[in-house]
Structures are given as structure tokens and as C-alpha cells.
Coordinates of C-alpha atoms and ligand atoms in Angstrom, one line a residue:
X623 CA 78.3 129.0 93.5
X624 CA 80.2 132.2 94.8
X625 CA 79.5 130.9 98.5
X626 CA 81.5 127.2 97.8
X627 CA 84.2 129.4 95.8
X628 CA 85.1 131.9 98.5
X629 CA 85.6 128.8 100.9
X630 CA 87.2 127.2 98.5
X631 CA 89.9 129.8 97.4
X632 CA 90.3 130.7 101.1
X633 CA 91.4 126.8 101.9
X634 CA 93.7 127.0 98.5
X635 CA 95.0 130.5 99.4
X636 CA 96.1 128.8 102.8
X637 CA 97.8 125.9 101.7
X638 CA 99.7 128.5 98.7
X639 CA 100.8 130.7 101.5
X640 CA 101.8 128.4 103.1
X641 CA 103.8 125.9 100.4
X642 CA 106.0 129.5 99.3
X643 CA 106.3 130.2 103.1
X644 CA 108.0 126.8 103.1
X645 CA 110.0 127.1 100.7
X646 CA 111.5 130.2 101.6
X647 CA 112.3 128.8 105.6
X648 CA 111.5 125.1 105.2
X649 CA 110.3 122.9 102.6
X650 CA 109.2 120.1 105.2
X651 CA 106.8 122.5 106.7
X652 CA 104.3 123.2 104.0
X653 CA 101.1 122.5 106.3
X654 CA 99.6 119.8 102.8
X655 CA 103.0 118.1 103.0
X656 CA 103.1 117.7 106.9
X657 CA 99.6 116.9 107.2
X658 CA 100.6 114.4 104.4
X659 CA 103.4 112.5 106.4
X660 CA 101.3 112.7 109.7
X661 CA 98.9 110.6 108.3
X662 CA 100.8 108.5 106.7
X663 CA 102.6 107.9 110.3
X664 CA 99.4 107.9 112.0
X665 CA 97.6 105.4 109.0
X666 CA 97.7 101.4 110.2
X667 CA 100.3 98.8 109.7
X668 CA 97.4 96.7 106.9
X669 CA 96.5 100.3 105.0
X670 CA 99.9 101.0 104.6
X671 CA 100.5 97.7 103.5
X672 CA 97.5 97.6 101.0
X673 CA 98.4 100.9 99.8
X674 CA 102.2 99.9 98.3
X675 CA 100.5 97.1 97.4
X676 CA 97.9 98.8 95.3
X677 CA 99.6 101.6 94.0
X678 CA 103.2 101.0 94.4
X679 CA 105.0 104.1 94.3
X680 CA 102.3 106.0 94.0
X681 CA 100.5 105.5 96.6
X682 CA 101.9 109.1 98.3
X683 CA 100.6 111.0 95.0
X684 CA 97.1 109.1 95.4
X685 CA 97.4 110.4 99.4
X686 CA 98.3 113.8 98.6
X687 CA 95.2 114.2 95.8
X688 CA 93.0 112.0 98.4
X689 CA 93.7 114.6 101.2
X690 CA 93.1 117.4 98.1
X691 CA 89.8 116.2 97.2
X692 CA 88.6 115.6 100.8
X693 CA 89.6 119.8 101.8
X694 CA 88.2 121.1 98.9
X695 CA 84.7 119.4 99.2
X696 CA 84.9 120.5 103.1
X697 CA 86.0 124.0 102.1
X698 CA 83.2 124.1 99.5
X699 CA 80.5 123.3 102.1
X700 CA 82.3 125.6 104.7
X701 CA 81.3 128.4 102.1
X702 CA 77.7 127.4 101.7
X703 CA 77.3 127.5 105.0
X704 CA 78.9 131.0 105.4
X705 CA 75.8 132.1 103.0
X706 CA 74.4 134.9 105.5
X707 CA 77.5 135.0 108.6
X708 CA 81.2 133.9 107.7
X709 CA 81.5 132.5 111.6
X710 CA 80.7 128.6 109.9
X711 CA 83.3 129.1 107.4
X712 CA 85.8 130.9 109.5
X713 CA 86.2 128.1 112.1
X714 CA 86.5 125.0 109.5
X715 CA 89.2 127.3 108.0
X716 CA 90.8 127.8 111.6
X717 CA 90.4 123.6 112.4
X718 CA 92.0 123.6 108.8
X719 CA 94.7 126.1 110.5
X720 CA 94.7 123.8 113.8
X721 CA 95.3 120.7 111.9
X722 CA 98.3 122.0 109.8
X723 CA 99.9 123.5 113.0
X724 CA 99.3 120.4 115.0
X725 CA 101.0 118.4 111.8
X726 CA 104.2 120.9 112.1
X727 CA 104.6 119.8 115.9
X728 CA 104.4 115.9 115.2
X729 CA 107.2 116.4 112.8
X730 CA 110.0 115.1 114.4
X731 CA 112.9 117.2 113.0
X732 CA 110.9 120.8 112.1
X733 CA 111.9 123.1 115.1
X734 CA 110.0 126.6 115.9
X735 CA 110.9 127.7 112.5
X736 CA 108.5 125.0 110.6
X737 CA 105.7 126.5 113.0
X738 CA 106.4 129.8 110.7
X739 CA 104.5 128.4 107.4
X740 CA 101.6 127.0 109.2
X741 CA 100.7 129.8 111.0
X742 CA 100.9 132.1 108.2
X743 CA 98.9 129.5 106.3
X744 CA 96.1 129.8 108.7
X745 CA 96.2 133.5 108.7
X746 CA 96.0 134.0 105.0
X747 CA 92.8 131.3 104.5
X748 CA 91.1 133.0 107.6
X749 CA 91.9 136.9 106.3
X750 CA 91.2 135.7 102.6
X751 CA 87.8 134.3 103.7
X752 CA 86.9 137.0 105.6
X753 CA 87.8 139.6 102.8
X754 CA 86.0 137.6 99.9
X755 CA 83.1 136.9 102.6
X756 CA 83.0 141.0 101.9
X757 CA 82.8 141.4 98.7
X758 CA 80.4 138.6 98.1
X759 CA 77.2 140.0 96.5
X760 CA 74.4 138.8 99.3
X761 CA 72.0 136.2 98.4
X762 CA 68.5 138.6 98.5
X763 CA 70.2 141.0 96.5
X764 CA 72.0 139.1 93.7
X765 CA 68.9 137.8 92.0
X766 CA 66.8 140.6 91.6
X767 CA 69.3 143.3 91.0
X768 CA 71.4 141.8 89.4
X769 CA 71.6 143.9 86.1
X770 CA 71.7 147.2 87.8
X771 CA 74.7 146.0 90.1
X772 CA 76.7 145.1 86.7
X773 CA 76.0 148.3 86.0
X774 CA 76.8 150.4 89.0
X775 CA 81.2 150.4 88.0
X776 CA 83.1 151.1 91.5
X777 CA 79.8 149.6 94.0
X778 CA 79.6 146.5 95.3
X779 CA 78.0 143.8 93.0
X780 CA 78.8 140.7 91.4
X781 CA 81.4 142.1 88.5
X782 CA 83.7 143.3 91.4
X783 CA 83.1 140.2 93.1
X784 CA 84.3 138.3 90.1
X785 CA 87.3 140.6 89.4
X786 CA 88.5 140.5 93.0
X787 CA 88.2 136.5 92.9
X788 CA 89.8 136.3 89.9
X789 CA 92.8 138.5 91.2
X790 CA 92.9 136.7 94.2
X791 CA 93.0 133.1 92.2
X792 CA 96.1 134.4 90.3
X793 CA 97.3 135.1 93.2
X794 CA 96.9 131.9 94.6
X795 CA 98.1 129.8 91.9
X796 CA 101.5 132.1 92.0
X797 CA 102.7 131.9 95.6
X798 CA 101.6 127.8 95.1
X799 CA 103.6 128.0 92.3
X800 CA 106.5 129.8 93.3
X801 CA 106.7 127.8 96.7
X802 CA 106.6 124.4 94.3
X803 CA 109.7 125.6 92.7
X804 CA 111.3 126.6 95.7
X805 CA 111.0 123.4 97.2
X806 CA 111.8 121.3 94.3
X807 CA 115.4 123.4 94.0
X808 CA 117.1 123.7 97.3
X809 CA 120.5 122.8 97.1
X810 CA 120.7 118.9 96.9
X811 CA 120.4 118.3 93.2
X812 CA 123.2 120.8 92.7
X813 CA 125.3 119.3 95.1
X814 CA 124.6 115.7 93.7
X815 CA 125.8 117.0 90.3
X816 CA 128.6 118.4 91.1
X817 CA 129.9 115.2 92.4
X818 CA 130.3 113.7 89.3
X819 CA 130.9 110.0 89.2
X820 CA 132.1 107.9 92.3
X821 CA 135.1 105.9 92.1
X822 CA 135.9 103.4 94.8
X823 CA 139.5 102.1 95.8
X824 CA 138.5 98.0 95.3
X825 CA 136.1 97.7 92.6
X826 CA 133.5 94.4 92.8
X827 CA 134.1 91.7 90.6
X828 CA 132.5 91.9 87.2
X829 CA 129.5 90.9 86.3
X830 CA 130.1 87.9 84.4
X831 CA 128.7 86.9 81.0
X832 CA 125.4 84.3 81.7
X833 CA 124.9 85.8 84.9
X834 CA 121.3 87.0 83.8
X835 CA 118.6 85.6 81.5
X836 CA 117.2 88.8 80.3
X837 CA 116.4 87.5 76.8
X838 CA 113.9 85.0 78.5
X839 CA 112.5 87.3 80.2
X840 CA 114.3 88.3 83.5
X841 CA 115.5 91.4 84.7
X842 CA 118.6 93.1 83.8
X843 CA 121.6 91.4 86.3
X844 CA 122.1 95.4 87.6
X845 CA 118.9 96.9 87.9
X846 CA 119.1 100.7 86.4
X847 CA 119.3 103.4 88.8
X848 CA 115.9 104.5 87.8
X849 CA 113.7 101.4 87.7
X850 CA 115.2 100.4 91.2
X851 CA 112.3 99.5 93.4
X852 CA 111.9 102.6 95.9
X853 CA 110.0 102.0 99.8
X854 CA 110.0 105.0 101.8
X855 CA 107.3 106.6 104.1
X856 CA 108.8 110.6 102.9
X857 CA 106.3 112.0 100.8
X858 CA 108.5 114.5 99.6
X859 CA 112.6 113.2 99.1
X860 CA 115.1 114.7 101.9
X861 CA 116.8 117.3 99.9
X862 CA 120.1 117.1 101.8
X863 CA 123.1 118.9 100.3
X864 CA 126.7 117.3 100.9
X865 CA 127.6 121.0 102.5
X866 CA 126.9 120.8 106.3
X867 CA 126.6 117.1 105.9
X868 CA 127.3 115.6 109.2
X869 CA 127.0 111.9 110.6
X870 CA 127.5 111.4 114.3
X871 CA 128.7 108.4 115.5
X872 CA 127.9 108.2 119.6
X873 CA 125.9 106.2 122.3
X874 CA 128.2 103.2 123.7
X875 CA 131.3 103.9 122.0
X876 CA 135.1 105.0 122.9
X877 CA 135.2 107.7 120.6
X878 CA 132.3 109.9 119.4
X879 CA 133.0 110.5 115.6
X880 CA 130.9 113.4 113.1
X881 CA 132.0 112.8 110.2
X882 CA 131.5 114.8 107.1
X883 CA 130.7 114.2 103.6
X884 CA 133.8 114.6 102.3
X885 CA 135.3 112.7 105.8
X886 CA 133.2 110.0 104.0
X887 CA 134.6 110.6 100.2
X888 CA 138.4 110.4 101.6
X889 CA 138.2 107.0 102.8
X890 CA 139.2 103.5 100.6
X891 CA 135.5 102.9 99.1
X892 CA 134.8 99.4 98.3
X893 CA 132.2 98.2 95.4
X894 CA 129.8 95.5 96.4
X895 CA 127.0 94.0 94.2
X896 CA 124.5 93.7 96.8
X897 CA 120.7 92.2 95.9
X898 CA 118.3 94.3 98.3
X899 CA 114.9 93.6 99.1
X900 CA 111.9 94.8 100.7
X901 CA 110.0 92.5 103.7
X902 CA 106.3 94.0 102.1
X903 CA 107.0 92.4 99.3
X904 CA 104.2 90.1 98.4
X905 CA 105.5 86.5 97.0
X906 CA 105.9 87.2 93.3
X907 CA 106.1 90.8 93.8
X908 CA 108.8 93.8 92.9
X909 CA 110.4 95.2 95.7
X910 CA 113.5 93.6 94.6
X911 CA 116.6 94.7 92.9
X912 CA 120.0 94.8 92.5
X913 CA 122.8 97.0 92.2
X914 CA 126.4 97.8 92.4
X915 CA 126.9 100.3 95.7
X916 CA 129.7 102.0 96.7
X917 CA 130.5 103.2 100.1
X918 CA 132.7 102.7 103.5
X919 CA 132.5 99.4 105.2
X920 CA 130.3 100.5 108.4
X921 CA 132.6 97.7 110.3
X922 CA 135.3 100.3 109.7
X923 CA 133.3 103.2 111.3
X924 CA 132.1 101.0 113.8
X925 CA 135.6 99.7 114.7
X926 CA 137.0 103.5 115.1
X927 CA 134.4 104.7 117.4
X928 CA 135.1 101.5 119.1
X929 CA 132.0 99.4 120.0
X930 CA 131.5 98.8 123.9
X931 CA 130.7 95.8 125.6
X932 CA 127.0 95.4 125.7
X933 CA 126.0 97.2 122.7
X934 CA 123.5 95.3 120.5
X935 CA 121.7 97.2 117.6
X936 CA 122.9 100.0 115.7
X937 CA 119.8 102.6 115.8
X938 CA 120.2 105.0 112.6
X939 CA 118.2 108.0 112.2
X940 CA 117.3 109.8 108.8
X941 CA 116.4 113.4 108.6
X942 CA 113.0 113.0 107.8
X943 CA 113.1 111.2 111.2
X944 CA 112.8 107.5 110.1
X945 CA 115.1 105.2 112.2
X946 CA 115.7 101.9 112.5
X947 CA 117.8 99.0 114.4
X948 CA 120.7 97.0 113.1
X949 CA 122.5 94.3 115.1
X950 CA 125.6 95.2 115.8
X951 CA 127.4 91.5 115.1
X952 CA 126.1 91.8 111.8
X953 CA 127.2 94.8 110.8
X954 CA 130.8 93.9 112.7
X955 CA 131.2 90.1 110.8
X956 CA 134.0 90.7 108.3
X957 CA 132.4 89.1 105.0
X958 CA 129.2 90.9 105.4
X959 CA 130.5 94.4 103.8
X960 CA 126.8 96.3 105.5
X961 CA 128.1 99.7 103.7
X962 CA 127.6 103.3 104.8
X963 CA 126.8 103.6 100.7
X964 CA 127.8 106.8 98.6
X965 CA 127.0 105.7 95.2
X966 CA 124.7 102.9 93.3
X967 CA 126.0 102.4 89.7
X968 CA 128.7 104.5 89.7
X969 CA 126.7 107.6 90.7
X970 CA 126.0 109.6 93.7
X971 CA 122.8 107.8 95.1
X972 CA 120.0 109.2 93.5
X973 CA 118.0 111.5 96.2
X974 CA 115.1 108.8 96.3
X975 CA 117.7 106.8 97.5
X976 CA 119.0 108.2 100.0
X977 CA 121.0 111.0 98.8
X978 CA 123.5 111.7 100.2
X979 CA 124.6 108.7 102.2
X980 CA 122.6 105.4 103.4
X981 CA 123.1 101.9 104.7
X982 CA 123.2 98.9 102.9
X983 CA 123.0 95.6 104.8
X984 CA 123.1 92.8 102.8
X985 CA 120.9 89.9 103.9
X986 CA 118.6 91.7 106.4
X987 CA 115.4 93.2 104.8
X988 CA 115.6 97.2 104.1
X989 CA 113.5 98.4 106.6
X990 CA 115.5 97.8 109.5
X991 CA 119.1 97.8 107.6
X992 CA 118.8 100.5 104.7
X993 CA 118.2 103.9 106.3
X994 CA 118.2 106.5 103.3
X995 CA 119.7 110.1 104.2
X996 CA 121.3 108.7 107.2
X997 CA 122.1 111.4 109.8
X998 CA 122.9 109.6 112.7
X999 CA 124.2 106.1 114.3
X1000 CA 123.6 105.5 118.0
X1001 CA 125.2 102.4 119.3
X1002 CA 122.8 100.7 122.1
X1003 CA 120.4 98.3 123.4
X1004 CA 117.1 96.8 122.0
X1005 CA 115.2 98.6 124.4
X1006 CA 115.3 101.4 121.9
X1007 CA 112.2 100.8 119.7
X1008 CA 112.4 102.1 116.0
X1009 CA 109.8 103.2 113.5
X1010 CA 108.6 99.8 111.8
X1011 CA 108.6 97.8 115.4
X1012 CA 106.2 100.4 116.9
X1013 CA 104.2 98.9 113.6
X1014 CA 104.9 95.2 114.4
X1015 CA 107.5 94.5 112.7
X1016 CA 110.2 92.2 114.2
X1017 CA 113.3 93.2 115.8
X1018 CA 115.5 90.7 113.3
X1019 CA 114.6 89.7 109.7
X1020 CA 117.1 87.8 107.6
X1021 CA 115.6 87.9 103.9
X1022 CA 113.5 84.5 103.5
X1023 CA 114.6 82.6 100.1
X1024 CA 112.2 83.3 97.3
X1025 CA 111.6 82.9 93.9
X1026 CA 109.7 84.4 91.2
X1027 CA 108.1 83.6 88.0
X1028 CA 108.5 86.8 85.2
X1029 CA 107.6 84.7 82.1
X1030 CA 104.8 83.6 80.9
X1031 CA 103.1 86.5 82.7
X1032 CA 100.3 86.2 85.2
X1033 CA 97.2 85.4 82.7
X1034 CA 99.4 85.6 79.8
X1035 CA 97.8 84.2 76.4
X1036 CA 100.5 82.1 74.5
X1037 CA 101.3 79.6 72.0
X1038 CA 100.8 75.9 73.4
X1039 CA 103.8 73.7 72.3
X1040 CA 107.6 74.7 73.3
X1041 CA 107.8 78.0 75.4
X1042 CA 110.4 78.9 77.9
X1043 CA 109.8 79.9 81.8
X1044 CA 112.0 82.4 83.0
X1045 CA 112.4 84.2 86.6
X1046 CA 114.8 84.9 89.7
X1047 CA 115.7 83.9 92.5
X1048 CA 117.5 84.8 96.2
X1049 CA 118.8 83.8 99.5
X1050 CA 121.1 85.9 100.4
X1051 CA 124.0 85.3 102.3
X1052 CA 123.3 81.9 101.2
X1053 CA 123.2 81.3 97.8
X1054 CA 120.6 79.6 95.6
X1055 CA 121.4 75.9 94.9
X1056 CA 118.8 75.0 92.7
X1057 CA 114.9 76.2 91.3
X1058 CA 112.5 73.9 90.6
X1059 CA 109.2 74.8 88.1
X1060 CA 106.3 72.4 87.9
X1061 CA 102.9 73.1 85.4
X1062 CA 99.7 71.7 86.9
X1063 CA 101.0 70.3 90.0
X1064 CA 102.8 68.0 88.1
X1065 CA 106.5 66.6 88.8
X1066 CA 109.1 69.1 89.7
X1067 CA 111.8 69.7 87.1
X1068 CA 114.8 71.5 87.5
X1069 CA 114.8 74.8 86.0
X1070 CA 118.8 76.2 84.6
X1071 CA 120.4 78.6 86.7
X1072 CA 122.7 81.8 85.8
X1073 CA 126.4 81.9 86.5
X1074 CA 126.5 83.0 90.1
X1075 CA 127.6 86.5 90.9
X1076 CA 127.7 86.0 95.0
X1077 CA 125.6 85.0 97.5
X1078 CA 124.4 88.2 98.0
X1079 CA 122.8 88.5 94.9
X1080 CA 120.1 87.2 93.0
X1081 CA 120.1 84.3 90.8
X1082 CA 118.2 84.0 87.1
X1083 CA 116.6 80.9 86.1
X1084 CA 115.1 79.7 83.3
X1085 CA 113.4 76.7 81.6
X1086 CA 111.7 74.8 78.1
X1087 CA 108.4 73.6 79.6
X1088 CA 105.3 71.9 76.9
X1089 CA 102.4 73.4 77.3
X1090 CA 99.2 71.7 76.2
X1091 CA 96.1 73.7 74.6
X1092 CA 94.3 75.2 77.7
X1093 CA 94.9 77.0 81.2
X1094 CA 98.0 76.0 83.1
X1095 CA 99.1 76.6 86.6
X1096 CA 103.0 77.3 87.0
X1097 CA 105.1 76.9 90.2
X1098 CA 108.2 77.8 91.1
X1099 CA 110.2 77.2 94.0
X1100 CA 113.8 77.6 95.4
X1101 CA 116.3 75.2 97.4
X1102 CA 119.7 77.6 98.6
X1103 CA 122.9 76.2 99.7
X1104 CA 122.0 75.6 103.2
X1105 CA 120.1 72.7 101.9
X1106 CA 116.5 74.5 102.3
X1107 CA 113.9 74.2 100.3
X1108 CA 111.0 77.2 100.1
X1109 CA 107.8 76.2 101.7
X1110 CA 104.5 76.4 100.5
X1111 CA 103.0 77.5 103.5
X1112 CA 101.8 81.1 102.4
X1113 CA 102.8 83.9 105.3
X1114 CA 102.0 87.5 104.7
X1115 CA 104.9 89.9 105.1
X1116 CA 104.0 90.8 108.6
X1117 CA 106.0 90.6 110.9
X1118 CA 109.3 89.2 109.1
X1119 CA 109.0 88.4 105.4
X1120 CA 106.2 86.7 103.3
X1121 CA 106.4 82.9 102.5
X1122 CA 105.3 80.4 99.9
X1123 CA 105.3 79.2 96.4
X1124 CA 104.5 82.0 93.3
X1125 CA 102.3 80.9 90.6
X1126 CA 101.0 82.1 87.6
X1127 CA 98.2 81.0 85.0
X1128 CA 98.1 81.1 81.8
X1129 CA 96.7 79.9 78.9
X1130 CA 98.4 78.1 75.9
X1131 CA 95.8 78.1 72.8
Ligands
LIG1053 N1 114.7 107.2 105.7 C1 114.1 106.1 105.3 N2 115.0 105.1 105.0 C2 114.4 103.9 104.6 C3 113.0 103.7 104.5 C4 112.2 104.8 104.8 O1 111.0 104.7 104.8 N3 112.8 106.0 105.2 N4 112.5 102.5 104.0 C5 113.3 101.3 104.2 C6 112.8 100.2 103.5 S1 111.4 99.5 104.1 C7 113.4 99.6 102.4 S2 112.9 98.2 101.8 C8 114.6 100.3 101.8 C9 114.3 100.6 100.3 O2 115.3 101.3 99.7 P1 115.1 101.8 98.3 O3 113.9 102.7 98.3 O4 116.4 102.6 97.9 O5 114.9 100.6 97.4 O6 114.9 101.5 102.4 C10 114.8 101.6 103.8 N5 115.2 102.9 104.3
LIG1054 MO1 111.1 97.5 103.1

């Protein structure tokens, strides 16, 4: 028992040191949260893909108490092995060390300073291993004298061992503690309040009555700040205050600009109701949603750098070092409105979106239109290969038309007789023309649709089907204004955007 304790205080006494080390120079660096994001750049394209698909948005929480469960069991058996020499237990706490530092390096935007909390991480586990190793009553001894060590106050025996592991476990849980808090408080939320609300200069239209069928059973028309759908690989949210907030503007351009928050806040914002969605999601799945942003037409930005001749994508950076490659024709074309956003709903964006500034492309899928805490726009050439094509993830990728089914839900158990159908619908940029639901493979029947908003937004529909006493099959499927008409050919979201028809079951009794 003492044996797996010592390693396994020495591994948590590392990562503690560590974490408040962090938080005092810089949160990014905690060795658990850098070895975190390391593997979650390092994990393959179809875990990643199973993982959001599994557990959503928590799939970093289920990483970070995987990668908790996996050191502790190694630290445990790095102290029973340490039983008569601590050399065993004091090189898996140095790899431990090794591994954190080597995390620290592969992140992308932590200079020499982010080397600091690693280091000092590896330090403490290997001096509080060595110390406890110490202290530790020895194995012959601890059984048969036991009673007479409890005795002896001041010599070495299993009482002192207990208190000294008991102080250093206080210990522990305090600098872990105190680094948590640290982290969690630095500047951004108290900059993102201060803002207040954000106002633009031309407000988009309002949302008419009809435009959503939420009594049926569909969304809300504006999805709330909070239940927007949220795709990022940061395990822990960019905390970026607005002071010292700088975007640069440079590559093939006339004019470098760097241009600060409040650069940003000065200019005409315009409101656009813009529907965004995510190419992993699966056909009937969530990562869609819709809201009212507010920012500064990036055609605007673009146009006073002044684009050069033979410029192609727009390659953003974030500062957790996430990029990602825009054409620039689409972010030039004059209806499109692609925003450098500000504000979702009227608010600053909320840090897990972005905080504080972003893109917003409508039509193209988020991952390579939609950087959050955008730092940097580098005008170039597709040659420059971002984060999600290293994956194998195209270079372009308009969002396909869909539609979903919300109501009944999937194995739902309803009434048979009268029931009404109810989902949504997109193709953006185009406009959806018409939904079709059919039950059993039977004949298609047009399904009512919302009052349109625009055609970058999603469309409700909804519709009285008779369901007979049994299991039933439920199709939907979309036609937009181009004239096209979803396929049924299913195609995962790999490498440009899932296909095919979503259907439910359910059973009418
Ligand atoms: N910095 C950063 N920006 C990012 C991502 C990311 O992982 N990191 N994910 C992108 C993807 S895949 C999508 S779909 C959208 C999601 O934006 P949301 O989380 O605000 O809904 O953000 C995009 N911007
Ligand atoms: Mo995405």
C-alpha cells in the first residue's frame, strides 16, 4: 500500500506543481493540459471522429480523466516496484517528466517560458519520490515491529510515514488547487464583461413570426448562446483578453494591417443571421445551429490591405495554434457577408466561441471558415496546408443540403392515429425549396415549411402523418432552390460533409 502511494503522490505532486506553475507564467503549459492537446493532435482522423461522435462535448473531459486513470495506475506500479531501491520508480517519474516536457515543445505557441512548469513538474515528482521513498517504513521491518515503531515518537516508523504523507497530500491538493484557480481567472472573463452588450451600425432583419416550428418540436429559430453546438480541438478555452489584442493582416497584400480590438469595435458592425454547421456532423446529428453574429465584413479588411494578384486562400491562425484556409473569392463576393464576428446574440462571443474575435463564413463548413480566437490572417497560396487537411480533410467544402427529423424521436413510443413530424432543414447560400417525409417507404408527401429568414439560414418543417399500430420507419429529405434534391447515397463526413437520407423508428401503439 505505502509503496503504490508514494508513486502515486509523487506523479500527483508533479502534475500540482506543475498546474500552479502554469498558472502563475502560463496556463497552456500545465504538463496534464499539454500532454492533453498533444494527443489529441497526435490521435487519428477516425478516433477523433468517433470520439465527438460518442461523447460530444465531452469527449476532452473523458481524455483528460482517461490520461488520469492511465498515470495513476502507472505511478501506482512505479511505487511497487520501488519496494527495496527507488531507481524503478524514479525513472517512470523522469519518462513522466520527459513526456510533459516533450508535450510543452510540440505546442506551437508556448515559447521558453512554457518549458518553466514542466520542468519544475518533473523536479517536484522526482524530489517528492525520492523524499517519501525515505521515510517509507521498509518492508522486513514494518511487519514485525510494527507496534514498537508506533511507539518510538520522533524515529522513523510508519506513524511519521503517515503524517509526512498526509502533509505532503494537503500539499498537493493546494498548489493543484490554487493553479486551477489561477487558470480559470486570467483576464478574459473580465474583459468580456466589461464589454457589455454589442451594438452593430445595420442591424439584420427580424426574425419573423412562423419562422420556426418550435411547438412541434424544432429548435428555437436563434439557438441560445449556451446550447450552441461547440467543435474545437482546445482542451482548455483560449483565455484572450481584449487588452493587447492584436490581428495582423500580411502575406500578399499592399498594406500590412494589425489591428486592435478596439480598431475592430470602431468600425460600422453589421448583424447577420448566419446558420453554421459542422462537416463531422453525422446525417441527423447536432452540430448545427444558428445565430445572430455581429462583426466587420472581412471583405472590408480584405479590401484595405488590398489583396494581390494570385492570392487564393485566406490561412487564419488561432492562438492555440489551430489554422485553417479560406478562399479568398468567397470571402471577397459582396453578398456573402464571411464576418471577422465580435458578438453572437447581442453579446461578446462567449470564450468557447471564440472569444474575442472569430470568423464566420456562411456556407462553407466551420472547420475551414470559422477560426475561434483568431490572431492572424495570411493572404497566400494553397500550398500552405492547414490543420484539418493534414487530417484529410478537403481543401473546399460548401455545406451539403440536409435535413433532419427532431420529432417523433429516434425509438420514440407514441400514440398511433394523428401525430405531427417536425424537423429542419439547410442549404445554405441556397435556400431550401421544399422537404419531403415519407413513413415506411411509402409515397413522398410534402412536409410545410417555415417563413424563410435567408438563405443562409435554416429552414423548419413540419407535418400531420397517420401512424398505424406498430414500428414505422420515417424519412426525410430536402430539395433547395437550385433544384437539387438530397441523395440517399450515405457518405461519411470524411473528407467534405456526410450524405444521405435521416430516419427514425418508432412505434405507434
Ligand atoms: N481555434 C479553433 N477554431 C475552430 C475550431 C478549432 O478546433 N479551433 N473548430 C472549427 C470547427 S470544425 C467548427 S465546426 C467551428 C465550430 O464553432 P463553434 O464551436 O462556435 O460552434 O469552429 C471552427 N473553428
Ligand atoms: Mo467542424
Amino acid at each position: 500500500m505505502a509503496a503504490a502511494l508514494i508513486g502515486v503522490l509523487a506523479a500527483v505532486g508533479a502534475l500540482a506543481a506543475g498546474h500552479l506553475v502554469a498558472g502563475l507564467l502560463e496556463p497552456s503549459s500545465s504538463p496534464y493540459l499539454a500532454v492533453g492537446n498533444t494527443a489529441i493532435d497526435l490521435t487519428p482522423e477516425p478516433v477523433k471522429a468517433f470520439a465527438i461522435e460518442q461523447f460530444g462535448e465531452n469527449d476532452k473531459i473523458v481524455l483528460l480523466l482517461g490520461m488520469g486513470v492511465v498515470i495513476l495506475l502507472l505511478a501506482a506500479v512505479a511505487g511497487l516496484l520501488s519496494r527495496r531501491s527507488p531507481v524503478p520508480g524514479l525513472i517512470v517519474i523522469g519518462v513522466f517528466g520527459a513526456v510533459g516536457i516533450a508535450a510543452a515543445l510540440a505546442r506551437p505557441t508556448l515559447g521558453v517560458l512554457g518549458l518553466v512548469a514542466p520542468v519544475v513538474a518533473a523536479l517536484a515528482g522526482l524530489a517528492t519520490f525520492w523524499w517519501l521513498h525515505r521515510k517509507a517504513p521498509r518492508p522486513e521491518v514494518a511487519d514485525d515491529e510494527d507496534a514498537e515503531q508506533a511507539d518510538s515518537s520522533g524515529g522513523s516508523g510508519r506513524r511519521r510515514f503517515l503524517i509526512t504523507s498526509g502533509a505532503v497530500t494537503a500539499g498537493v491538493a493546494a498548489s493543484g488547487a490554487v493553479g486551477q484557480l489561477l487558470i480559470g481567472s486570467r483576464g478574459a472573463e473580465q474583459s468580456r464583461r466589461a464589454i457589455g452588450r454589442i451594438v452593430p451600425a445595420r442591424k439584420a432583419p427580424p426574425i419573423p413570426a412562423g419562422a420556426d416550428f418550435t411547438g412541434a418540436g424544432t429548435p428555437p429559430f436563434l439557438t441560445p448562446n449556451p446550447d450552441f453546438y461547440r467543435v474545437d480541438t482546445a482542451l482548455r478555452v483560449p483565455r484572450l483578453p481584449t487588452d493587447g489584442y492584436r490581428l495582423r493582416v500580411h502575406g500578399m497584400v499592399e498594406r500590412e494591417l494589425n489591428l486592435s480590438y478596439d480598431d475592430l469595435m470602431g468600425r460600422p458592425l453589421v448583424e447577420k443571421t448566419i446558420t453554421m454547421t459542422c462537416v463531422s456532423n453525422q446525417v441527423g446529428g447536432p452540430y448545427v445551429s444558428t445565430s445572430n453574429f455581429v462583426g466587420v465584413p472581412i471583405r472590408d479588411i480584405l479590401n484595405e490591405a488590398g489583396v494581390r494578384p494570385g492570392a487564393e486562400q485566406v490561412f487564419s491562425t488561432s492562438v492555440d495554434g489551430y489554422t485553417a484556409g479560406t478562399p479568398v473569392e468567397v470571402l471577397l463576393e459582396r453578398d456573402r457577408d464571411a464576418l471577422i464576428a465580435l458578438g453572437m446574440n447581442g453579446e461578446p462571443l462567449p470564450l468557447e466561441h471564440g472569444f474575442p474575435v472569430r470568423m464566420v463564413t456562411p456556407g462553407l463548413y466551420g472547420y475551414l471558415s470559422a477560426t475561434k480566437w483568431l490572431v492572424d490572417l495570411e493572404l497566400t497560396t494553397f500550398d500552405k496546408v492547414t490543420y484539418w487537411e493534414e487530417r484529410g480533410w478537403a481543401e473546399r467544402a460548401p455545406i451539403k443540403t440536409q435535413s433532419r427529423i427532431d420529432r417523433p424521436g429516434a425509438f420514440q413510443k407514441l400514440p398511433a392515429g394523428r401525430t405531427t413530424a417536425a424537423g429542419i432543414a439547410w442549404a445554405q447560400q441556397t435556400g431550401i425549396e421544399r422537404v419531403e417525409v415519407r413513413v415506411d417507404s411509402g409515397p413522398w408527401q410534402e412536409a410545410e415549411l417555415s417563413t424563410q429568414v435567408g438563405v443562409d439560414t435554416w429552414r423548419m418543417w413540419r407535418i400531420e402523418l397517420d401512424l398505424e399500430p406498430g414500428g414505422h420507419n420515417i424519412e426525410c429529405r430536402a430539395t433547395d432552390r437550385s433544384g437539387y434534391t438530397q441523395t440517399s447515397d450515405r457518405v461519411p463526413p470524411i473528407p467534405d460533409g456526410a450524405t444521405g437520407w435521416h430516419s427514425i423508428f418508432c412505434t405507434a401503439q
